[in-house]
Protein backbone atom coordinates (compact mmCIF):
# COMPACT_ATOMS: atom_id res chain seq x y z
CA UNK A 1 0.00 0.00 0.00
CA UNK A 2 1.16 3.49 -0.84
CA UNK A 3 1.61 5.71 2.21
CA UNK A 4 3.05 9.08 1.26
CA UNK A 5 1.41 11.25 3.91
CA UNK A 6 4.08 10.45 6.49
CA UNK A 7 6.95 11.01 4.04
CA UNK A 8 5.80 14.48 2.92
CA UNK A 9 5.92 17.11 5.61
CA UNK A 10 5.49 20.53 3.99
CA UNK A 11 2.48 21.90 2.13
CA UNK A 12 4.28 22.80 -1.10
CA UNK A 13 5.55 19.24 -1.36
CA UNK A 14 2.09 17.86 -0.58
CA UNK A 15 0.59 19.82 -3.49
CA UNK A 16 3.37 18.62 -5.80
CA UNK A 17 2.79 15.00 -4.76
CA UNK A 18 -0.98 15.35 -5.20
CA UNK A 19 -0.43 16.68 -8.74
CA UNK A 20 2.04 13.93 -9.55
CA UNK A 21 -0.38 11.28 -8.23
CA UNK A 22 -3.18 12.72 -10.38
CA UNK A 23 -0.97 12.47 -13.46
CA UNK A 24 -0.07 8.91 -12.49
CA UNK A 25 -3.73 8.05 -11.91
CA UNK A 26 -4.63 9.14 -15.45
CA UNK A 27 -1.66 7.28 -16.93
CA UNK A 28 -2.69 4.15 -15.02
CA UNK A 29 -6.27 4.45 -16.32
CA UNK A 30 -4.84 4.76 -19.84
CA UNK A 31 -2.72 1.64 -19.28
CA UNK A 32 -5.88 -0.19 -18.20
CA UNK A 33 -7.57 0.97 -21.39
CA UNK A 34 -4.68 -0.25 -23.55
CA UNK A 35 -4.57 -3.62 -21.81
CA UNK A 36 -8.35 -3.95 -22.12
CA UNK A 37 -8.22 -3.55 -25.91
CA UNK A 38 -5.29 -5.99 -26.11
CA UNK A 39 -7.22 -8.50 -23.95
CA UNK A 40 -10.35 -8.12 -26.09
CA UNK A 41 -8.40 -8.64 -29.32
CA UNK A 42 -6.49 -11.62 -27.92
CA UNK A 43 -9.58 -13.36 -26.55
CA UNK A 44 -11.49 -12.83 -29.79
CA UNK A 45 -8.56 -14.20 -31.81
CA UNK A 46 -8.35 -17.29 -29.56
CA UNK A 47 -12.09 -17.86 -29.91
CA UNK A 48 -11.89 -17.49 -33.70
CA UNK A 49 -8.94 -19.89 -33.87
CA UNK A 50 -10.91 -22.49 -31.96
CA UNK A 51 -13.87 -22.20 -34.32
CA UNK A 52 -16.21 -20.01 -32.29
CA UNK A 53 -18.61 -18.07 -34.50
CA UNK A 54 -18.08 -14.31 -34.89
CA UNK A 55 -21.20 -13.42 -32.86
CA UNK A 56 -19.99 -15.45 -29.85
CA UNK A 57 -16.31 -14.52 -29.92
CA UNK A 58 -16.69 -11.71 -27.39
CA UNK A 59 -18.66 -13.69 -24.81
CA UNK A 60 -17.41 -13.16 -21.29
CA UNK A 61 -14.86 -10.48 -22.14
CA UNK A 62 -16.80 -7.56 -20.68
CA UNK A 63 -17.55 -9.48 -17.52
CA UNK A 64 -13.88 -10.34 -17.00
CA UNK A 65 -12.83 -6.74 -17.58
CA UNK A 66 -15.52 -5.50 -15.20
CA UNK A 67 -14.44 -7.89 -12.45
CA UNK A 68 -10.80 -6.89 -12.90
CA UNK A 69 -11.75 -3.20 -12.60
CA UNK A 70 -14.26 -3.86 -9.81
CA UNK A 71 -17.07 -2.34 -11.82
CA UNK A 72 -20.31 -3.44 -13.46
CA UNK A 73 -20.33 -5.06 -16.92
CA UNK A 74 -22.10 -1.94 -18.21
CA UNK A 75 -19.21 0.25 -17.07
CA UNK A 76 -16.75 -2.32 -18.39
CA UNK A 77 -18.45 -2.02 -21.79
CA UNK A 78 -18.15 1.78 -21.68
CA UNK A 79 -14.47 1.63 -20.72
CA UNK A 80 -13.67 -0.86 -23.48
CA UNK A 81 -15.64 1.15 -26.04
CA UNK A 82 -13.71 4.29 -25.17
CA UNK A 83 -10.39 2.43 -25.28
CA UNK A 84 -11.14 1.02 -28.74
CA UNK A 85 -12.23 4.43 -30.00
CA UNK A 86 -9.10 6.12 -28.68
CA UNK A 87 -6.92 3.56 -30.43
CA UNK A 88 -8.83 3.68 -33.69
CA UNK A 89 -9.96 7.29 -34.15
CA UNK A 90 -8.52 9.63 -31.50
CA UNK A 91 -4.74 9.21 -31.45
CA UNK A 92 -3.98 12.62 -29.93
CA UNK A 93 -6.48 12.14 -27.12
CA UNK A 94 -5.03 8.68 -26.56
CA UNK A 95 -1.50 10.11 -26.33
CA UNK A 96 -2.60 12.83 -23.89
CA UNK A 97 -4.38 10.23 -21.76
CA UNK A 98 -1.38 7.88 -21.80
CA UNK A 99 0.89 10.75 -20.77
CA UNK A 100 -1.41 11.52 -17.85
CA UNK A 101 -2.22 14.96 -19.28
CA UNK A 102 -5.98 14.39 -19.33
CA UNK A 103 -8.30 12.26 -17.27
CA UNK A 104 -10.40 9.36 -18.48
CA UNK A 105 -13.48 11.55 -18.12
CA UNK A 106 -11.96 14.29 -20.31
CA UNK A 107 -11.20 11.67 -22.97
CA UNK A 108 -14.77 10.37 -22.64
CA UNK A 109 -16.21 13.86 -23.08
CA UNK A 110 -14.13 14.52 -26.19
CA UNK A 111 -15.27 11.19 -27.65
CA UNK A 112 -18.90 11.83 -26.72
CA UNK A 113 -19.03 15.35 -28.12
CA UNK A 114 -17.52 14.26 -31.44
CA UNK A 115 -19.54 11.04 -31.82
CA UNK A 116 -21.84 12.62 -34.41
CA UNK A 117 -18.97 13.68 -36.70
CA UNK A 118 -17.46 11.91 -39.66
CA UNK A 119 -14.05 10.34 -38.97
CA UNK A 120 -12.13 13.11 -40.76
CA UNK A 121 -13.86 15.86 -38.79
CA UNK A 122 -13.41 13.94 -35.56
CA UNK A 123 -9.69 13.72 -36.33
CA UNK A 124 -9.55 17.51 -36.75
CA UNK A 125 -11.13 18.06 -33.34
CA UNK A 126 -8.82 15.46 -31.80
CA UNK A 127 -5.73 17.16 -33.17
CA UNK A 128 -6.87 20.68 -32.34
CA UNK A 129 -7.76 19.95 -28.72
CA UNK A 130 -5.33 17.19 -27.74
CA UNK A 131 -2.53 17.64 -30.28
CA UNK A 132 -0.41 19.75 -27.93
CA UNK A 133 0.17 17.95 -24.62
CA UNK A 134 1.11 21.12 -22.74
CA UNK A 135 -2.01 22.99 -23.89
CA UNK A 136 -4.47 20.17 -23.24
CA UNK A 137 -2.98 19.61 -19.78
CA UNK A 138 -4.10 23.12 -18.83
CA UNK A 139 -7.74 22.44 -19.73
CA UNK A 140 -10.31 21.21 -17.23
CA UNK A 141 -12.49 18.26 -18.11
CA UNK A 142 -15.36 20.65 -18.74
CA UNK A 143 -13.25 22.82 -21.04
CA UNK A 144 -12.25 19.77 -23.10
CA UNK A 145 -15.92 18.83 -23.53
CA UNK A 146 -16.99 22.41 -24.27
CA UNK A 147 -14.28 22.92 -26.88
CA UNK A 148 -15.11 19.60 -28.54
CA UNK A 149 -18.82 20.49 -28.63
CA UNK A 150 -18.13 23.92 -30.14
CA UNK A 151 -15.77 22.56 -32.78
CA UNK A 152 -18.23 19.80 -33.69
CA UNK A 153 -20.97 22.40 -34.14
CA UNK A 154 -18.71 24.44 -36.43
CA UNK A 155 -17.56 21.47 -38.51
CA UNK A 156 -20.94 19.81 -38.97
CA UNK A 157 -23.87 21.83 -37.58
CA UNK A 158 -26.47 19.55 -39.19
CA UNK A 159 -25.24 16.40 -37.44
CA UNK A 160 -25.05 18.20 -34.09
CA UNK A 161 -28.61 19.49 -34.56
CA UNK A 162 -29.78 16.00 -35.52
CA UNK A 163 -28.10 14.51 -32.44
CA UNK A 164 -29.71 17.11 -30.18
CA UNK A 165 -33.15 16.55 -31.71
CA UNK A 166 -32.81 12.79 -31.29
CA UNK A 167 -31.76 13.21 -27.65
CA UNK A 168 -34.77 15.42 -26.98
CA UNK A 169 -37.09 12.95 -28.70
CA UNK A 170 -35.70 10.05 -26.68
CA UNK A 171 -36.17 11.75 -23.30
CA UNK A 172 -38.98 10.52 -21.12
CA UNK A 173 -40.29 10.93 -17.62
CA UNK A 174 -41.46 7.91 -15.71
CA UNK A 175 -43.42 7.56 -12.48
CA UNK A 176 -41.82 5.43 -9.82
CA UNK A 177 -43.41 3.95 -6.75
CA UNK A 178 -46.89 3.23 -8.06
PDB file of C-alpha atoms in Angstrom:
ATOM      1  CA  UNK A   1       0.000   0.000   0.000  1.00  0.00           C
ATOM      2  CA  UNK A   2       1.163   3.488  -0.838  1.00  0.00           C
ATOM      3  CA  UNK A   3       1.607   5.714   2.210  1.00  0.00           C
ATOM      4  CA  UNK A   4       3.046   9.077   1.257  1.00  0.00           C
ATOM      5  CA  UNK A   5       1.407  11.245   3.911  1.00  0.00           C
ATOM      6  CA  UNK A   6       4.082  10.452   6.487  1.00  0.00           C
ATOM      7  CA  UNK A   7       6.951  11.014   4.043  1.00  0.00           C
ATOM      8  CA  UNK A   8       5.797  14.476   2.919  1.00  0.00           C
ATOM      9  CA  UNK A   9       5.921  17.114   5.611  1.00  0.00           C
ATOM     10  CA  UNK A  10       5.485  20.525   3.987  1.00  0.00           C
ATOM     11  CA  UNK A  11       2.475  21.900   2.133  1.00  0.00           C
ATOM     12  CA  UNK A  12       4.278  22.797  -1.097  1.00  0.00           C
ATOM     13  CA  UNK A  13       5.550  19.239  -1.360  1.00  0.00           C
ATOM     14  CA  UNK A  14       2.086  17.860  -0.583  1.00  0.00           C
ATOM     15  CA  UNK A  15       0.588  19.820  -3.490  1.00  0.00           C
ATOM     16  CA  UNK A  16       3.370  18.620  -5.797  1.00  0.00           C
ATOM     17  CA  UNK A  17       2.794  15.005  -4.764  1.00  0.00           C
ATOM     18  CA  UNK A  18      -0.979  15.349  -5.198  1.00  0.00           C
ATOM     19  CA  UNK A  19      -0.434  16.677  -8.740  1.00  0.00           C
ATOM     20  CA  UNK A  20       2.036  13.927  -9.548  1.00  0.00           C
ATOM     21  CA  UNK A  21      -0.380  11.277  -8.234  1.00  0.00           C
ATOM     22  CA  UNK A  22      -3.181  12.721 -10.380  1.00  0.00           C
ATOM     23  CA  UNK A  23      -0.966  12.466 -13.464  1.00  0.00           C
ATOM     24  CA  UNK A  24      -0.066   8.914 -12.495  1.00  0.00           C
ATOM     25  CA  UNK A  25      -3.731   8.055 -11.907  1.00  0.00           C
ATOM     26  CA  UNK A  26      -4.627   9.138 -15.449  1.00  0.00           C
ATOM     27  CA  UNK A  27      -1.661   7.284 -16.930  1.00  0.00           C
ATOM     28  CA  UNK A  28      -2.687   4.147 -15.018  1.00  0.00           C
ATOM     29  CA  UNK A  29      -6.267   4.452 -16.321  1.00  0.00           C
ATOM     30  CA  UNK A  30      -4.839   4.764 -19.843  1.00  0.00           C
ATOM     31  CA  UNK A  31      -2.723   1.640 -19.279  1.00  0.00           C
ATOM     32  CA  UNK A  32      -5.877  -0.195 -18.195  1.00  0.00           C
ATOM     33  CA  UNK A  33      -7.569   0.972 -21.395  1.00  0.00           C
ATOM     34  CA  UNK A  34      -4.677  -0.247 -23.550  1.00  0.00           C
ATOM     35  CA  UNK A  35      -4.569  -3.620 -21.807  1.00  0.00           C
ATOM     36  CA  UNK A  36      -8.351  -3.949 -22.124  1.00  0.00           C
ATOM     37  CA  UNK A  37      -8.216  -3.550 -25.905  1.00  0.00           C
ATOM     38  CA  UNK A  38      -5.294  -5.989 -26.105  1.00  0.00           C
ATOM     39  CA  UNK A  39      -7.218  -8.497 -23.954  1.00  0.00           C
ATOM     40  CA  UNK A  40     -10.347  -8.115 -26.092  1.00  0.00           C
ATOM     41  CA  UNK A  41      -8.403  -8.644 -29.318  1.00  0.00           C
ATOM     42  CA  UNK A  42      -6.491 -11.617 -27.916  1.00  0.00           C
ATOM     43  CA  UNK A  43      -9.585 -13.357 -26.551  1.00  0.00           C
ATOM     44  CA  UNK A  44     -11.488 -12.834 -29.795  1.00  0.00           C
ATOM     45  CA  UNK A  45      -8.557 -14.195 -31.806  1.00  0.00           C
ATOM     46  CA  UNK A  46      -8.351 -17.291 -29.565  1.00  0.00           C
ATOM     47  CA  UNK A  47     -12.085 -17.856 -29.909  1.00  0.00           C
ATOM     48  CA  UNK A  48     -11.895 -17.487 -33.699  1.00  0.00           C
ATOM     49  CA  UNK A  49      -8.941 -19.885 -33.874  1.00  0.00           C
ATOM     50  CA  UNK A  50     -10.909 -22.486 -31.955  1.00  0.00           C
ATOM     51  CA  UNK A  51     -13.872 -22.203 -34.325  1.00  0.00           C
ATOM     52  CA  UNK A  52     -16.213 -20.015 -32.292  1.00  0.00           C
ATOM     53  CA  UNK A  53     -18.611 -18.065 -34.503  1.00  0.00           C
ATOM     54  CA  UNK A  54     -18.080 -14.308 -34.886  1.00  0.00           C
ATOM     55  CA  UNK A  55     -21.200 -13.423 -32.855  1.00  0.00           C
ATOM     56  CA  UNK A  56     -19.986 -15.450 -29.849  1.00  0.00           C
ATOM     57  CA  UNK A  57     -16.309 -14.517 -29.916  1.00  0.00           C
ATOM     58  CA  UNK A  58     -16.693 -11.711 -27.388  1.00  0.00           C
ATOM     59  CA  UNK A  59     -18.656 -13.689 -24.811  1.00  0.00           C
ATOM     60  CA  UNK A  60     -17.413 -13.157 -21.287  1.00  0.00           C
ATOM     61  CA  UNK A  61     -14.858 -10.476 -22.137  1.00  0.00           C
ATOM     62  CA  UNK A  62     -16.801  -7.557 -20.682  1.00  0.00           C
ATOM     63  CA  UNK A  63     -17.555  -9.482 -17.523  1.00  0.00           C
ATOM     64  CA  UNK A  64     -13.878 -10.343 -17.001  1.00  0.00           C
ATOM     65  CA  UNK A  65     -12.826  -6.742 -17.576  1.00  0.00           C
ATOM     66  CA  UNK A  66     -15.524  -5.503 -15.201  1.00  0.00           C
ATOM     67  CA  UNK A  67     -14.443  -7.888 -12.455  1.00  0.00           C
ATOM     68  CA  UNK A  68     -10.797  -6.887 -12.899  1.00  0.00           C
ATOM     69  CA  UNK A  69     -11.748  -3.202 -12.599  1.00  0.00           C
ATOM     70  CA  UNK A  70     -14.264  -3.863  -9.811  1.00  0.00           C
ATOM     71  CA  UNK A  71     -17.072  -2.343 -11.817  1.00  0.00           C
ATOM     72  CA  UNK A  72     -20.311  -3.437 -13.463  1.00  0.00           C
ATOM     73  CA  UNK A  73     -20.331  -5.062 -16.917  1.00  0.00           C
ATOM     74  CA  UNK A  74     -22.104  -1.942 -18.206  1.00  0.00           C
ATOM     75  CA  UNK A  75     -19.209   0.247 -17.066  1.00  0.00           C
ATOM     76  CA  UNK A  76     -16.750  -2.325 -18.388  1.00  0.00           C
ATOM     77  CA  UNK A  77     -18.449  -2.015 -21.787  1.00  0.00           C
ATOM     78  CA  UNK A  78     -18.149   1.781 -21.679  1.00  0.00           C
ATOM     79  CA  UNK A  79     -14.470   1.633 -20.720  1.00  0.00           C
ATOM     80  CA  UNK A  80     -13.674  -0.864 -23.478  1.00  0.00           C
ATOM     81  CA  UNK A  81     -15.644   1.150 -26.040  1.00  0.00           C
ATOM     82  CA  UNK A  82     -13.709   4.295 -25.173  1.00  0.00           C
ATOM     83  CA  UNK A  83     -10.388   2.433 -25.281  1.00  0.00           C
ATOM     84  CA  UNK A  84     -11.144   1.020 -28.741  1.00  0.00           C
ATOM     85  CA  UNK A  85     -12.231   4.426 -30.001  1.00  0.00           C
ATOM     86  CA  UNK A  86      -9.098   6.118 -28.679  1.00  0.00           C
ATOM     87  CA  UNK A  87      -6.921   3.556 -30.425  1.00  0.00           C
ATOM     88  CA  UNK A  88      -8.830   3.677 -33.693  1.00  0.00           C
ATOM     89  CA  UNK A  89      -9.962   7.292 -34.147  1.00  0.00           C
ATOM     90  CA  UNK A  90      -8.522   9.629 -31.499  1.00  0.00           C
ATOM     91  CA  UNK A  91      -4.736   9.210 -31.450  1.00  0.00           C
ATOM     92  CA  UNK A  92      -3.978  12.620 -29.926  1.00  0.00           C
ATOM     93  CA  UNK A  93      -6.481  12.140 -27.120  1.00  0.00           C
ATOM     94  CA  UNK A  94      -5.027   8.677 -26.560  1.00  0.00           C
ATOM     95  CA  UNK A  95      -1.498  10.114 -26.332  1.00  0.00           C
ATOM     96  CA  UNK A  96      -2.605  12.829 -23.890  1.00  0.00           C
ATOM     97  CA  UNK A  97      -4.382  10.232 -21.760  1.00  0.00           C
ATOM     98  CA  UNK A  98      -1.379   7.878 -21.803  1.00  0.00           C
ATOM     99  CA  UNK A  99       0.893  10.749 -20.770  1.00  0.00           C
ATOM    100  CA  UNK A 100      -1.413  11.523 -17.852  1.00  0.00           C
ATOM    101  CA  UNK A 101      -2.216  14.965 -19.281  1.00  0.00           C
ATOM    102  CA  UNK A 102      -5.977  14.393 -19.331  1.00  0.00           C
ATOM    103  CA  UNK A 103      -8.300  12.256 -17.271  1.00  0.00           C
ATOM    104  CA  UNK A 104     -10.398   9.363 -18.478  1.00  0.00           C
ATOM    105  CA  UNK A 105     -13.482  11.549 -18.122  1.00  0.00           C
ATOM    106  CA  UNK A 106     -11.962  14.289 -20.308  1.00  0.00           C
ATOM    107  CA  UNK A 107     -11.199  11.666 -22.971  1.00  0.00           C
ATOM    108  CA  UNK A 108     -14.766  10.375 -22.641  1.00  0.00           C
ATOM    109  CA  UNK A 109     -16.207  13.865 -23.082  1.00  0.00           C
ATOM    110  CA  UNK A 110     -14.134  14.519 -26.187  1.00  0.00           C
ATOM    111  CA  UNK A 111     -15.267  11.193 -27.655  1.00  0.00           C
ATOM    112  CA  UNK A 112     -18.900  11.832 -26.720  1.00  0.00           C
ATOM    113  CA  UNK A 113     -19.031  15.353 -28.116  1.00  0.00           C
ATOM    114  CA  UNK A 114     -17.525  14.256 -31.436  1.00  0.00           C
ATOM    115  CA  UNK A 115     -19.543  11.041 -31.816  1.00  0.00           C
ATOM    116  CA  UNK A 116     -21.844  12.617 -34.410  1.00  0.00           C
ATOM    117  CA  UNK A 117     -18.968  13.682 -36.699  1.00  0.00           C
ATOM    118  CA  UNK A 118     -17.458  11.909 -39.663  1.00  0.00           C
ATOM    119  CA  UNK A 119     -14.055  10.342 -38.966  1.00  0.00           C
ATOM    120  CA  UNK A 120     -12.128  13.115 -40.761  1.00  0.00           C
ATOM    121  CA  UNK A 121     -13.860  15.864 -38.791  1.00  0.00           C
ATOM    122  CA  UNK A 122     -13.410  13.942 -35.558  1.00  0.00           C
ATOM    123  CA  UNK A 123      -9.685  13.722 -36.327  1.00  0.00           C
ATOM    124  CA  UNK A 124      -9.552  17.511 -36.751  1.00  0.00           C
ATOM    125  CA  UNK A 125     -11.131  18.064 -33.340  1.00  0.00           C
ATOM    126  CA  UNK A 126      -8.825  15.460 -31.798  1.00  0.00           C
ATOM    127  CA  UNK A 127      -5.728  17.160 -33.174  1.00  0.00           C
ATOM    128  CA  UNK A 128      -6.871  20.682 -32.336  1.00  0.00           C
ATOM    129  CA  UNK A 129      -7.756  19.948 -28.716  1.00  0.00           C
ATOM    130  CA  UNK A 130      -5.327  17.190 -27.742  1.00  0.00           C
ATOM    131  CA  UNK A 131      -2.534  17.639 -30.279  1.00  0.00           C
ATOM    132  CA  UNK A 132      -0.410  19.746 -27.931  1.00  0.00           C
ATOM    133  CA  UNK A 133       0.170  17.952 -24.619  1.00  0.00           C
ATOM    134  CA  UNK A 134       1.106  21.121 -22.742  1.00  0.00           C
ATOM    135  CA  UNK A 135      -2.008  22.988 -23.892  1.00  0.00           C
ATOM    136  CA  UNK A 136      -4.471  20.168 -23.242  1.00  0.00           C
ATOM    137  CA  UNK A 137      -2.982  19.607 -19.778  1.00  0.00           C
ATOM    138  CA  UNK A 138      -4.101  23.124 -18.827  1.00  0.00           C
ATOM    139  CA  UNK A 139      -7.739  22.435 -19.733  1.00  0.00           C
ATOM    140  CA  UNK A 140     -10.305  21.214 -17.233  1.00  0.00           C
ATOM    141  CA  UNK A 141     -12.492  18.259 -18.114  1.00  0.00           C
ATOM    142  CA  UNK A 142     -15.361  20.648 -18.745  1.00  0.00           C
ATOM    143  CA  UNK A 143     -13.248  22.822 -21.044  1.00  0.00           C
ATOM    144  CA  UNK A 144     -12.253  19.772 -23.102  1.00  0.00           C
ATOM    145  CA  UNK A 145     -15.916  18.832 -23.534  1.00  0.00           C
ATOM    146  CA  UNK A 146     -16.993  22.406 -24.267  1.00  0.00           C
ATOM    147  CA  UNK A 147     -14.278  22.921 -26.882  1.00  0.00           C
ATOM    148  CA  UNK A 148     -15.115  19.602 -28.538  1.00  0.00           C
ATOM    149  CA  UNK A 149     -18.819  20.492 -28.632  1.00  0.00           C
ATOM    150  CA  UNK A 150     -18.126  23.925 -30.143  1.00  0.00           C
ATOM    151  CA  UNK A 151     -15.769  22.555 -32.781  1.00  0.00           C
ATOM    152  CA  UNK A 152     -18.226  19.797 -33.685  1.00  0.00           C
ATOM    153  CA  UNK A 153     -20.973  22.403 -34.138  1.00  0.00           C
ATOM    154  CA  UNK A 154     -18.710  24.440 -36.429  1.00  0.00           C
ATOM    155  CA  UNK A 155     -17.558  21.474 -38.506  1.00  0.00           C
ATOM    156  CA  UNK A 156     -20.944  19.809 -38.971  1.00  0.00           C
ATOM    157  CA  UNK A 157     -23.868  21.830 -37.576  1.00  0.00           C
ATOM    158  CA  UNK A 158     -26.470  19.547 -39.188  1.00  0.00           C
ATOM    159  CA  UNK A 159     -25.237  16.401 -37.436  1.00  0.00           C
ATOM    160  CA  UNK A 160     -25.046  18.198 -34.091  1.00  0.00           C
ATOM    161  CA  UNK A 161     -28.609  19.495 -34.558  1.00  0.00           C
ATOM    162  CA  UNK A 162     -29.782  16.005 -35.517  1.00  0.00           C
ATOM    163  CA  UNK A 163     -28.096  14.510 -32.435  1.00  0.00           C
ATOM    164  CA  UNK A 164     -29.708  17.110 -30.176  1.00  0.00           C
ATOM    165  CA  UNK A 165     -33.151  16.550 -31.714  1.00  0.00           C
ATOM    166  CA  UNK A 166     -32.809  12.792 -31.291  1.00  0.00           C
ATOM    167  CA  UNK A 167     -31.756  13.212 -27.650  1.00  0.00           C
ATOM    168  CA  UNK A 168     -34.768  15.417 -26.979  1.00  0.00           C
ATOM    169  CA  UNK A 169     -37.089  12.947 -28.700  1.00  0.00           C
ATOM    170  CA  UNK A 170     -35.702  10.047 -26.678  1.00  0.00           C
ATOM    171  CA  UNK A 171     -36.173  11.750 -23.302  1.00  0.00           C
ATOM    172  CA  UNK A 172     -38.975  10.523 -21.123  1.00  0.00           C
ATOM    173  CA  UNK A 173     -40.290  10.933 -17.618  1.00  0.00           C
ATOM    174  CA  UNK A 174     -41.462   7.909 -15.709  1.00  0.00           C
ATOM    175  CA  UNK A 175     -43.422   7.555 -12.484  1.00  0.00           C
ATOM    176  CA  UNK A 176     -41.818   5.429  -9.822  1.00  0.00           C
ATOM    177  CA  UNK A 177     -43.407   3.950  -6.752  1.00  0.00           C
ATOM    178  CA  UNK A 178     -46.894   3.228  -8.065  1.00  0.00           C
TER     179      UNK A 178
END
